[in-house]
CSV table of C-alpha atoms in Angstrom, one decimal:
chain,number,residue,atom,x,y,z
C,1,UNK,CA,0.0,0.0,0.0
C,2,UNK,CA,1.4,3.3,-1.3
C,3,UNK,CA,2.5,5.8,1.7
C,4,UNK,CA,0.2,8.2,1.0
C,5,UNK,CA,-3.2,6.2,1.4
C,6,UNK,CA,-1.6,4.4,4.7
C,7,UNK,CA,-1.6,8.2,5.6
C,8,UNK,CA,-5.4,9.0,4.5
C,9,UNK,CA,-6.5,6.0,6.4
C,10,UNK,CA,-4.4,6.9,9.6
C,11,UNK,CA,-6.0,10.4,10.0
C,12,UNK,CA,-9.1,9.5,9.1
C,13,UNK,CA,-9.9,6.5,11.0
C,14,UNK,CA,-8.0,8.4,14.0
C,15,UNK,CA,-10.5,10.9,13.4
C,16,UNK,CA,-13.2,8.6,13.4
C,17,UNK,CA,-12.7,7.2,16.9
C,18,UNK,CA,-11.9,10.5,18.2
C,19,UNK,CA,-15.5,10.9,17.9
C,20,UNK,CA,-16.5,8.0,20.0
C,21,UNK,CA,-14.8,9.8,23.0
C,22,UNK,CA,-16.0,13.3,22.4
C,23,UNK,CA,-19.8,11.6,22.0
C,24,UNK,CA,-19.2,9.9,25.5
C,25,UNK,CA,-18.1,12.8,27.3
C,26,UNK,CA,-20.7,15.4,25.8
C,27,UNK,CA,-23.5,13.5,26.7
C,28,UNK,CA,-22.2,13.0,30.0
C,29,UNK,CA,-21.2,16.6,30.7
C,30,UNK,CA,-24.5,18.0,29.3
C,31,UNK,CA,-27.0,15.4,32.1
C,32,UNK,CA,-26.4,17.5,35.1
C,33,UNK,CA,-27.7,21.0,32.6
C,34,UNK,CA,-30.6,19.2,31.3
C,35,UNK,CA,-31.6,17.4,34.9
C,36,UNK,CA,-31.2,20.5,36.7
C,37,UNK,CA,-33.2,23.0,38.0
C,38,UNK,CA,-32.2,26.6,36.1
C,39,UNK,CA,-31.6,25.1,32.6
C,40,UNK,CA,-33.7,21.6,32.8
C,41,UNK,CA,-35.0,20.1,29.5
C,42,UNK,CA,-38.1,18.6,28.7
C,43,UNK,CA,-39.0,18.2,32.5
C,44,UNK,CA,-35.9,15.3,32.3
C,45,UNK,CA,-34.7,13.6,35.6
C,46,UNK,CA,-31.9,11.6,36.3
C,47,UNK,CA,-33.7,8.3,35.8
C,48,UNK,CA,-34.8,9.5,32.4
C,49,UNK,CA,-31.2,10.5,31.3
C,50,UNK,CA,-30.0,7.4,32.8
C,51,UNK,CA,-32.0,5.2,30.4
C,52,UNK,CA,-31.1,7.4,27.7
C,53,UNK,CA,-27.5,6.7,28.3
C,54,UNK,CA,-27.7,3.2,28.6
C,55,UNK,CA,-30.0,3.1,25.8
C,56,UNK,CA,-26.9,4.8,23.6
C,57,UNK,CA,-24.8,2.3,24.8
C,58,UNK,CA,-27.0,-0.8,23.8
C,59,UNK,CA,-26.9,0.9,20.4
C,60,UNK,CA,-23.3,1.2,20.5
C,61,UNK,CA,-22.9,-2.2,21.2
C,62,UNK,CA,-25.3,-3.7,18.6
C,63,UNK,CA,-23.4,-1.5,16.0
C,64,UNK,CA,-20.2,-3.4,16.9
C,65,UNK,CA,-22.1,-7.0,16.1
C,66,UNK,CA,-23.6,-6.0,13.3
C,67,UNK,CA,-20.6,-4.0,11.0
C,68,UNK,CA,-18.3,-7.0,10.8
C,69,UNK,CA,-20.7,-9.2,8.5
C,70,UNK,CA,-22.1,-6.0,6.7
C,71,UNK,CA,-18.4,-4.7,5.7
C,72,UNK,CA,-17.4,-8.2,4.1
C,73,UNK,CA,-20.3,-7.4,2.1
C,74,UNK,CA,-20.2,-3.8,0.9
C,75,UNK,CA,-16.4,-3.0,1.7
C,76,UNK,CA,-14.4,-1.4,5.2
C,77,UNK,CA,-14.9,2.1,3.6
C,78,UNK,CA,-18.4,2.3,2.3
C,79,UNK,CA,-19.0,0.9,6.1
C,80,UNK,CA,-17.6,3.2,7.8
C,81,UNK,CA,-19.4,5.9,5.9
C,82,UNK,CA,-22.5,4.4,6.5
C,83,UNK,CA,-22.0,4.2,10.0
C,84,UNK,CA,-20.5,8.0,10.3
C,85,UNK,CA,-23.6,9.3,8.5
C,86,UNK,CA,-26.3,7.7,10.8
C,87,UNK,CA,-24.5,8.6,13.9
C,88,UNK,CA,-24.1,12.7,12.9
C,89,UNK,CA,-27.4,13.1,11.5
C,90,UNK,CA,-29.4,11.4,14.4
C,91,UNK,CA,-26.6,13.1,16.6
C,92,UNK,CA,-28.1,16.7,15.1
C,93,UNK,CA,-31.5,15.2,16.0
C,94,UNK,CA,-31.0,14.9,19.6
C,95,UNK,CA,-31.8,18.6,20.7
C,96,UNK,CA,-34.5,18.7,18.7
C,97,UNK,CA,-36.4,15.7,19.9
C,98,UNK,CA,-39.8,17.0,21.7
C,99,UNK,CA,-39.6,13.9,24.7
C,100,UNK,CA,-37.2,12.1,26.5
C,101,UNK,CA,-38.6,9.2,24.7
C,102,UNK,CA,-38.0,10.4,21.3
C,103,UNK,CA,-34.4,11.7,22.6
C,104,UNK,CA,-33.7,7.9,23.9
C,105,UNK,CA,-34.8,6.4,20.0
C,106,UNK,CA,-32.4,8.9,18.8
C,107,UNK,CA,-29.5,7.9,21.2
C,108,UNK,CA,-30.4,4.5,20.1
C,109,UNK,CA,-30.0,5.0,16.6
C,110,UNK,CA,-27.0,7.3,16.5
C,111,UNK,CA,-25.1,4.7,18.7
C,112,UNK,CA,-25.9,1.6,16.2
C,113,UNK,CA,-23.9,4.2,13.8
C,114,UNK,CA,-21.0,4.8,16.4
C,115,UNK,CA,-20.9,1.1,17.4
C,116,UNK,CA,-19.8,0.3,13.5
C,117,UNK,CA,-16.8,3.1,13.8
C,118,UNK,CA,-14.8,2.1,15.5
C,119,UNK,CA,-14.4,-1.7,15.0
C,120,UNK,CA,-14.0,-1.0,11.1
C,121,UNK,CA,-11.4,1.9,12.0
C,122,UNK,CA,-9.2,-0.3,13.6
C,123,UNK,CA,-9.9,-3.1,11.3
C,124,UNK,CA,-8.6,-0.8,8.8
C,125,UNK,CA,-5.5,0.2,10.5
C,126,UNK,CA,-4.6,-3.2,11.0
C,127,UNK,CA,-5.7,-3.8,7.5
C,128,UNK,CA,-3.3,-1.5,6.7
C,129,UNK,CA,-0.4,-1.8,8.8
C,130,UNK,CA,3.1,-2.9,8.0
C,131,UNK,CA,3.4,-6.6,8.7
C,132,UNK,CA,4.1,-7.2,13.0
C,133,UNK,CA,2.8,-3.6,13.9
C,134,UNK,CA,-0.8,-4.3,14.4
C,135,UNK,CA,-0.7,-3.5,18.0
C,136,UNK,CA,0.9,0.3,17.6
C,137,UNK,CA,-2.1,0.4,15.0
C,138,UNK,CA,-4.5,-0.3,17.6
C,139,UNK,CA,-3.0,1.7,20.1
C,140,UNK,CA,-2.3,5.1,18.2
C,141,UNK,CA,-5.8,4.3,16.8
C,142,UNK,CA,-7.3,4.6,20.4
C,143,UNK,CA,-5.8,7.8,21.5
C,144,UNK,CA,-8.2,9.4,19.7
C,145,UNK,CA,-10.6,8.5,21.8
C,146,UNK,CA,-8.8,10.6,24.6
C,147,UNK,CA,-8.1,14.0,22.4
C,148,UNK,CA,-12.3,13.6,21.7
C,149,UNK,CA,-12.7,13.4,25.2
C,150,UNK,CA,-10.9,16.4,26.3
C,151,UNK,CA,-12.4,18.1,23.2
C,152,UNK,CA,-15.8,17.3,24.5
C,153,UNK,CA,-15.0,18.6,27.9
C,154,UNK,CA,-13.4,21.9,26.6
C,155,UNK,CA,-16.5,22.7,24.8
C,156,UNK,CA,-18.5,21.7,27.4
C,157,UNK,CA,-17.2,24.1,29.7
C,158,UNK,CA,-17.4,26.7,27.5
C,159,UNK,CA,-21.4,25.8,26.0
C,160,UNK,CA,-22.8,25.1,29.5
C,161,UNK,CA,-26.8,26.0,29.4
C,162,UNK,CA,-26.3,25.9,25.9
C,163,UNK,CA,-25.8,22.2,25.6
C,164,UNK,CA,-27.4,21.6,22.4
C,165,UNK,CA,-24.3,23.3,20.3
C,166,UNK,CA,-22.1,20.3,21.5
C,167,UNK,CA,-24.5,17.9,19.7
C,168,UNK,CA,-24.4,20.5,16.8
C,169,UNK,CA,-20.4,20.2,17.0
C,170,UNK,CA,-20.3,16.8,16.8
C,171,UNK,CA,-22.8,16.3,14.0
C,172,UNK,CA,-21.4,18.7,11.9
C,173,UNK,CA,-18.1,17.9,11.9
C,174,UNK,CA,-19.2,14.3,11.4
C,175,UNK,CA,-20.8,15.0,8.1
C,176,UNK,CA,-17.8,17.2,7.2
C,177,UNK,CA,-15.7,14.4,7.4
C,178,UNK,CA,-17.9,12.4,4.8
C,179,UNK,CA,-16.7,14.1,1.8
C,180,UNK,CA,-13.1,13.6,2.7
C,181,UNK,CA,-13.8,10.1,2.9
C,182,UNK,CA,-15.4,9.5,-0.4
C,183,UNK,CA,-12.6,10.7,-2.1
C,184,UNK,CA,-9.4,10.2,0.2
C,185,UNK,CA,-10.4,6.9,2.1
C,186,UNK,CA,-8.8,3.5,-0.1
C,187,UNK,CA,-10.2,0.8,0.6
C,188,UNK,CA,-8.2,-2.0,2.6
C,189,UNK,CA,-9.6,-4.9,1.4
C,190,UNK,CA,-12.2,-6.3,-1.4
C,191,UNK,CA,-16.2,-6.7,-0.7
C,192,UNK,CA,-17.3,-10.6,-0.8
C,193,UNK,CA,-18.4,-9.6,-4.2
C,194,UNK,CA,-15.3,-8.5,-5.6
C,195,UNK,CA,-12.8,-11.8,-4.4
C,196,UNK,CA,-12.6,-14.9,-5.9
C,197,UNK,CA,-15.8,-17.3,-5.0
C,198,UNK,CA,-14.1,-20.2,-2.6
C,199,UNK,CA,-16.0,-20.7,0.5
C,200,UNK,CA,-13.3,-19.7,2.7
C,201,UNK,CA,-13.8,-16.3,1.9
C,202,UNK,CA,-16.9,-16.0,2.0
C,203,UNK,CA,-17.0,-17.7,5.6
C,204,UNK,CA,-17.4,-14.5,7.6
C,205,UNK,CA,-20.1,-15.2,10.4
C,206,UNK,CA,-20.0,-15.3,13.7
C,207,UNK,CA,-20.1,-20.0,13.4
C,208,UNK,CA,-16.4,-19.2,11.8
C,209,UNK,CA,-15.4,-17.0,15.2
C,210,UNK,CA,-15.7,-20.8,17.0
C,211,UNK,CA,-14.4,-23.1,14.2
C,212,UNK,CA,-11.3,-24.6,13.6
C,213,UNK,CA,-9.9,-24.6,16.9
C,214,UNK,CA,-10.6,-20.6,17.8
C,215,UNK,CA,-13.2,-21.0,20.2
C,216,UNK,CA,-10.7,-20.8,23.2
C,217,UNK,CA,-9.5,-17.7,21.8
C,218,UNK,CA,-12.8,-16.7,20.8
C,219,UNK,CA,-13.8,-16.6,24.7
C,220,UNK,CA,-10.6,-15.3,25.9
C,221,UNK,CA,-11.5,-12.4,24.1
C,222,UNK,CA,-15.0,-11.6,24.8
C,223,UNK,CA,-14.5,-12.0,28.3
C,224,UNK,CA,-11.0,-9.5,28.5
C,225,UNK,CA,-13.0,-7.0,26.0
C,226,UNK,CA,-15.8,-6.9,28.7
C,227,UNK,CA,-13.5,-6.3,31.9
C,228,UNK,CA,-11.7,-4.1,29.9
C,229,UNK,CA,-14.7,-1.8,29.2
C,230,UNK,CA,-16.0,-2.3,32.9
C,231,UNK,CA,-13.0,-0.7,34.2
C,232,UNK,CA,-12.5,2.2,31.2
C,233,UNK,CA,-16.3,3.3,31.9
C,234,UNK,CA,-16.3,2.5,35.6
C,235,UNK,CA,-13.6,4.6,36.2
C,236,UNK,CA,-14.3,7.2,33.8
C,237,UNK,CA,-17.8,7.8,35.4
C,238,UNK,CA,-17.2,7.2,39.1
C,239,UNK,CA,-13.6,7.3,39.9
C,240,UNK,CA,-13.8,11.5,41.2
C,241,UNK,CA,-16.9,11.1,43.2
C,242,UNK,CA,-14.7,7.5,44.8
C,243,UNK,CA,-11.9,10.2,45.2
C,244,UNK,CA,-14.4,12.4,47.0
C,245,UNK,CA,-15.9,9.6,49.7
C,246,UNK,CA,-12.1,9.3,50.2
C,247,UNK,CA,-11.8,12.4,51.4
C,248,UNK,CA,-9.9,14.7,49.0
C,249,UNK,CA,-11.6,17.7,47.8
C,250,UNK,CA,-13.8,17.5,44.3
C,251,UNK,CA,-11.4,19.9,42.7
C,252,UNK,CA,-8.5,17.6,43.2
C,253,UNK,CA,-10.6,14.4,41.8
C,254,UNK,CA,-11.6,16.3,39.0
C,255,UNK,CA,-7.9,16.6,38.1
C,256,UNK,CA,-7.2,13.1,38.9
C,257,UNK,CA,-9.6,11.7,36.1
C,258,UNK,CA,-7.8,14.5,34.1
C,259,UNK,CA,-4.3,12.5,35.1
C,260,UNK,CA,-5.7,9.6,34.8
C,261,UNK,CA,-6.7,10.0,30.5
C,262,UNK,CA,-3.5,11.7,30.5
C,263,UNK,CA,-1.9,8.6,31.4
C,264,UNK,CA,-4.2,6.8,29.1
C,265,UNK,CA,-2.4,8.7,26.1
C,266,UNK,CA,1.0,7.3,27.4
C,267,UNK,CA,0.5,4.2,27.6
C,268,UNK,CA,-1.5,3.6,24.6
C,269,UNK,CA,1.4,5.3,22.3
C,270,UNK,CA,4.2,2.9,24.5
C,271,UNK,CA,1.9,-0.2,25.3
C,272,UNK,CA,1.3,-1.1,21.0
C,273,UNK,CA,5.2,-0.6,20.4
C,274,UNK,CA,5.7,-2.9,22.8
C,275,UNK,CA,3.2,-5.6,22.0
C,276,UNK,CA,4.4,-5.7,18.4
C,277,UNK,CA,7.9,-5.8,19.7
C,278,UNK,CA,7.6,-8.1,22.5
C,279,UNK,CA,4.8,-10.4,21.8
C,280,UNK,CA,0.7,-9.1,22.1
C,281,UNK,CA,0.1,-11.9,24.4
C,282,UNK,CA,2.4,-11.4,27.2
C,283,UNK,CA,2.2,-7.8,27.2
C,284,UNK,CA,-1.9,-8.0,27.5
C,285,UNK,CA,-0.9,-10.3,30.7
C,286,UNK,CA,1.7,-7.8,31.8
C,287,UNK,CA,-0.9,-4.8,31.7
C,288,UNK,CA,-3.6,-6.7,33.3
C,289,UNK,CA,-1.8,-7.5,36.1
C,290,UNK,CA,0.0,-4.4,36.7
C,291,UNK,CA,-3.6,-3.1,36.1
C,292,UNK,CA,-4.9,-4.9,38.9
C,293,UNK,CA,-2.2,-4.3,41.2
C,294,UNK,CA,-2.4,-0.3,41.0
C,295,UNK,CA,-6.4,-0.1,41.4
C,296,UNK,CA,-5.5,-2.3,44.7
C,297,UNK,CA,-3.1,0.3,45.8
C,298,UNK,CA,-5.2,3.2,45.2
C,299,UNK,CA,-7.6,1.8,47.9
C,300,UNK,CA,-4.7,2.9,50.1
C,301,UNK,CA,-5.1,6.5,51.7
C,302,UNK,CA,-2.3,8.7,50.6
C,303,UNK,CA,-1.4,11.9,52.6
C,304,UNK,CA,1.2,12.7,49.6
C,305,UNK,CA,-1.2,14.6,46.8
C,306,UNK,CA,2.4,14.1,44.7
C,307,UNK,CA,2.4,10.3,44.7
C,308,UNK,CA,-1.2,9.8,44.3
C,309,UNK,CA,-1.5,11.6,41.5
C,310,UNK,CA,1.7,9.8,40.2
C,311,UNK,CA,0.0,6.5,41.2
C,312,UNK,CA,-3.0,7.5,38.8
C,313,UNK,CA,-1.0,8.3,36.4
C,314,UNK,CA,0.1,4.9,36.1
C,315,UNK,CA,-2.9,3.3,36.8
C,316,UNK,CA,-4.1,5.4,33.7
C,317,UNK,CA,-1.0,3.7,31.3
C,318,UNK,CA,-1.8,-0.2,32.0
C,319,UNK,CA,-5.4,0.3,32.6
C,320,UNK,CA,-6.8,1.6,29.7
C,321,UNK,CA,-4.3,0.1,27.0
C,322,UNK,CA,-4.7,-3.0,28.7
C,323,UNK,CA,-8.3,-3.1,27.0
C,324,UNK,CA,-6.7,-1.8,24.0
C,325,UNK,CA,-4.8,-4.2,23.8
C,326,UNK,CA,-6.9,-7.0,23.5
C,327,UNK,CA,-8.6,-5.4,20.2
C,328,UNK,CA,-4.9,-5.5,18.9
C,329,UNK,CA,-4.9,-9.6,20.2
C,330,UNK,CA,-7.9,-9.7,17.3
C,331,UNK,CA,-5.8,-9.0,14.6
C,332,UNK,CA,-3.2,-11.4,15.4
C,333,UNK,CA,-6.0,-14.4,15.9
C,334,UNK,CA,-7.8,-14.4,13.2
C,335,UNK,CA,-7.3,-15.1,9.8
C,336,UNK,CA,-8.1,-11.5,7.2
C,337,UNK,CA,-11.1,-12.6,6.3
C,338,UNK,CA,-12.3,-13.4,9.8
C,339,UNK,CA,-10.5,-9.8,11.6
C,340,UNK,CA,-13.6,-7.2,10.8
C,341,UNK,CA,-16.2,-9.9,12.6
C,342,UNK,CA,-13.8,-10.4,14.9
C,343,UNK,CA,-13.4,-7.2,16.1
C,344,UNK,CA,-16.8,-6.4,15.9
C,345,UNK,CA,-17.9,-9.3,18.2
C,346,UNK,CA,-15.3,-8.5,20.6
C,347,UNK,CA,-16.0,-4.7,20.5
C,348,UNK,CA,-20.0,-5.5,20.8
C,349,UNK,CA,-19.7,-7.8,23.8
C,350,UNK,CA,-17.0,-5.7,25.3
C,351,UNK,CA,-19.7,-2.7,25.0
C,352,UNK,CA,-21.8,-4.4,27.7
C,353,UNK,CA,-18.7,-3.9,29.9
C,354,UNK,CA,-18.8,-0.5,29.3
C,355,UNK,CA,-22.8,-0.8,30.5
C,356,UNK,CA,-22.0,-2.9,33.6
C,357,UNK,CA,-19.3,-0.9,35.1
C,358,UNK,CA,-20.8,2.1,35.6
C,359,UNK,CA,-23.9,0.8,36.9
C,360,UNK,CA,-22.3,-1.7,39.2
C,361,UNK,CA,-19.9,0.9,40.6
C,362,UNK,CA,-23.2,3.3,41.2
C,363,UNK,CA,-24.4,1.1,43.3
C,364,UNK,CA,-21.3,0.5,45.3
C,365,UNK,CA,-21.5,4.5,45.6
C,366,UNK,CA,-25.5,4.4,46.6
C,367,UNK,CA,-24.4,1.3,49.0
C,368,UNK,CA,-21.6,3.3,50.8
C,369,UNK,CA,-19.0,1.0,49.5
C,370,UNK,CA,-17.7,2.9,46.5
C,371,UNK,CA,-14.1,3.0,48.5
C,372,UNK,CA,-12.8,1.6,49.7
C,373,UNK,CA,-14.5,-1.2,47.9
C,374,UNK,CA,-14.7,0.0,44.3
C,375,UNK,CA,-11.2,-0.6,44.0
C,376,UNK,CA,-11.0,-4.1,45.0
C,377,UNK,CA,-13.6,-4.9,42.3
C,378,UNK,CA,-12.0,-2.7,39.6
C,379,UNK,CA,-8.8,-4.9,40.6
C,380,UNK,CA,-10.9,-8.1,41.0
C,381,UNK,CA,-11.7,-7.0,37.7
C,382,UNK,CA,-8.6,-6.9,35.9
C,383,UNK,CA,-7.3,-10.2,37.8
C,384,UNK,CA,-10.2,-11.8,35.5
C,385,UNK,CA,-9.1,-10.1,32.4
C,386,UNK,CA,-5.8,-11.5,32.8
C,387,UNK,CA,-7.1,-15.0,33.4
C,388,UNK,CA,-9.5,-14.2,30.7
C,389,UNK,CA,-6.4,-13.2,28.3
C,390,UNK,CA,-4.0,-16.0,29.9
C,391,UNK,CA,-6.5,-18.7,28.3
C,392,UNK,CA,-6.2,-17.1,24.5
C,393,UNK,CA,-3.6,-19.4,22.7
C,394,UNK,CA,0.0,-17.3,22.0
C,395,UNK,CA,-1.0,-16.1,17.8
C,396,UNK,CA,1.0,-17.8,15.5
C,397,UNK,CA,2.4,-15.8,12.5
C,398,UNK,CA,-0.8,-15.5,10.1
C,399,UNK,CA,0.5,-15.7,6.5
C,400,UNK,CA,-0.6,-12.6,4.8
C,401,UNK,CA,-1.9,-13.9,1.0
C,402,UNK,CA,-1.7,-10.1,-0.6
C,403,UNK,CA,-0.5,-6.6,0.9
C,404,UNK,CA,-3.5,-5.0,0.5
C,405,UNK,CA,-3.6,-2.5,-2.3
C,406,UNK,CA,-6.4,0.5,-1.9
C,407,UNK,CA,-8.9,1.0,-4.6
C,408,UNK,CA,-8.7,4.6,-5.8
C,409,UNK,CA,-11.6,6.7,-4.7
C,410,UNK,CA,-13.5,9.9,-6.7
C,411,UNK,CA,-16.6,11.5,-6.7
């Protein structure tokens, strides 16, 4: 593949997941306007914009199942248009919904069109990637995530009561990113229709996922994919008001989750280099279990505001690429024509992590157990991912049959 399109599909499928964190984080940052008192919308309580959260998320995770089959058939990039479209227009529909229970169809509907990004993003990278640097892929892929994330919280902060722009932001730019697409984006591999008609390549379902000896791995990778996700969105939404029970002021907390993304970023751009270099089995093990070690330690009081920040940062490198991590394992598993179902099964079930860990850690926090028992389940947590990633069998060297060559693109 010629340098140039490796670069069109870096940026844009960087871009593409960056807007996966920045949808996250808005919708999170805009709840307490629209639940509370001087700015409320619609009459909407917590409970109402807790079901339309989770409802987003059961979209996002049904997206993830569904792209892997559907991009065999009609190609990685006309997929990953398809799913960019219907999450920016229904993501310029939100505001304008006239009930919560419109708003939560919506949410439904623009997260089936998230759920497909990013599993056929990193698909594509990997696609894509030199030959033993699937991992870095991953990674640098997923840091994306992060920059949308502190995007979303910048413009938060700076829309407040006027929430609805940050919706606006996200759909626009979304559909501005479309025409780039059509006519930059090279595809990374052939549809079903275009490759020769042999019936291992048209063997793309999730059956295939569990023949020929994968279903260990299979497993393996569902259940790290779903601890993974239970301690990214577990974290993400509780860990400040943990640090609060704890005792240290909300201010401080506040920049510990800060710290804690920030070390996200680290470890994601060192954690990939080191899988491809070292092996993406034993480093998974190695950042699950210094994962779980860390979260243990934080249940420790600290007097030092110096070293527990430090200990967060840290906590923030191996937790977070840890999860990554195991999308990178996908690539290395599976055969080509088996990576895009893959990764969408292990994204979707991984997706009902990211479900389970914030509502299982809100009701440690409504038990009065958050700390210092939150963190013995987040490293409970990430003692199972380990086990979970211990039991995948050490990929063997897949014999690529083609580099991929991108079709050229045009209006």
């Amino acid at each position: 593949m010629r340098t140039s399109s490796r670069r069109w599909i870096i940026g844009l499928c960087w871009l593409t997941v960056m807007f996966d964190g920045f949808d996250i984080v808005a919708l999170g940052a805009t709840i307490p306007v629209i639940t509370g008192e001087a700015h409320g919308h619609l009459g909407a309580t917590v409970a109402d914009m807790t079901f339309v959260s989770t409802i987003s998320l059961v979209g996002v995770g049904l997206g993830a199942v569904l792209i892997g089959p559907i991009s065999e058939r009609i190609g990685r990039r006309m997929a990953l248009m398809l799913c960019l479209l219907v999450f920016s227009a229904f993501t310029l529909l939100f505001p304008l919904m006239p009930s919560v229970a419109l708003m939560g169809v919506v949410r439904l509907i623009a997260g089936i069109g998230l759920g497909g990004c990013m599993p056929i993003a990193l698909t594509m990278m990997q696609e894509s990637a030199p030959a033993g640097r699937k991992a870095g892929a991953s990674t640098f892929t997923m840091t994306g995530y992060h920059v949308g994330a502190v995007i979303a919280s910048l413009a938060a902060y700076w829309a407040h009561e006027h929430w609805a722009w940050l919706f606006y932001l996200g759909g626009v730019l979304g559909l501005a990113t479309l025409p780039i697409m059509w006519f930059r984006l090279p595809e990374t591999r052939p549809t079903a229709a275009d490759r020769p008609s042999t019936v291992a390549e048209h063997r793309s379902g999730v059956r295939d996922l569990f023949a020929e000896g994968r279903s260990r791995a299979t497993i393996g990778l569902w259940i790290a994919a779903f601890m993974g996700l239970l301690l990214v969105y577990g974290l993400n939404t509780w860990m400040p008001k943990i640090m609060e029970l704890a005792g240290y002021p909300i201010s401080s907390s506040l920049i510990m989750l800060f710290v804690l993304n920030a070390g996200a970023v680290l470890g994601l751009l060192v954690g990939g280099r080191i899988g491809d270099a070292r092996g993406v089995k034993g480093t998974t093990l190695v950042w699950f279990g210094a994962a779980a070690v860390l979260l243990a330690l934080l249940s420790v009081p600290m007097t030092s505001v110096l070293a527990l920040n430090v200990v967060i940062l840290v906590t923030g490198v191996f937790v977070f690429c840890a999860q990554v991590l195991v999308y990178a394992f996908v690539g290395y598993t599976y055969p080509r024509s088996l990576v895009a179902t893959g990764m969408g099964f292990t994204a979707g079930v991984g997706r009902l992590g990211a479900i389970a860990g914030p509502w299982i850690t809100g009701a440690l926090v409504t038990a009065g157990l958050a700390y210092p028992g939150g963190f013995y389940l987040f490293a409970g947590v990430a003692v199972v991912g380990l086990l979970a990633a211990a039991m995948i069998p050490k990929p063997r060297p897949i014999a690529e049959t083609s580099e991929p060559r991108p079709v050229e693109v045009g209006g």
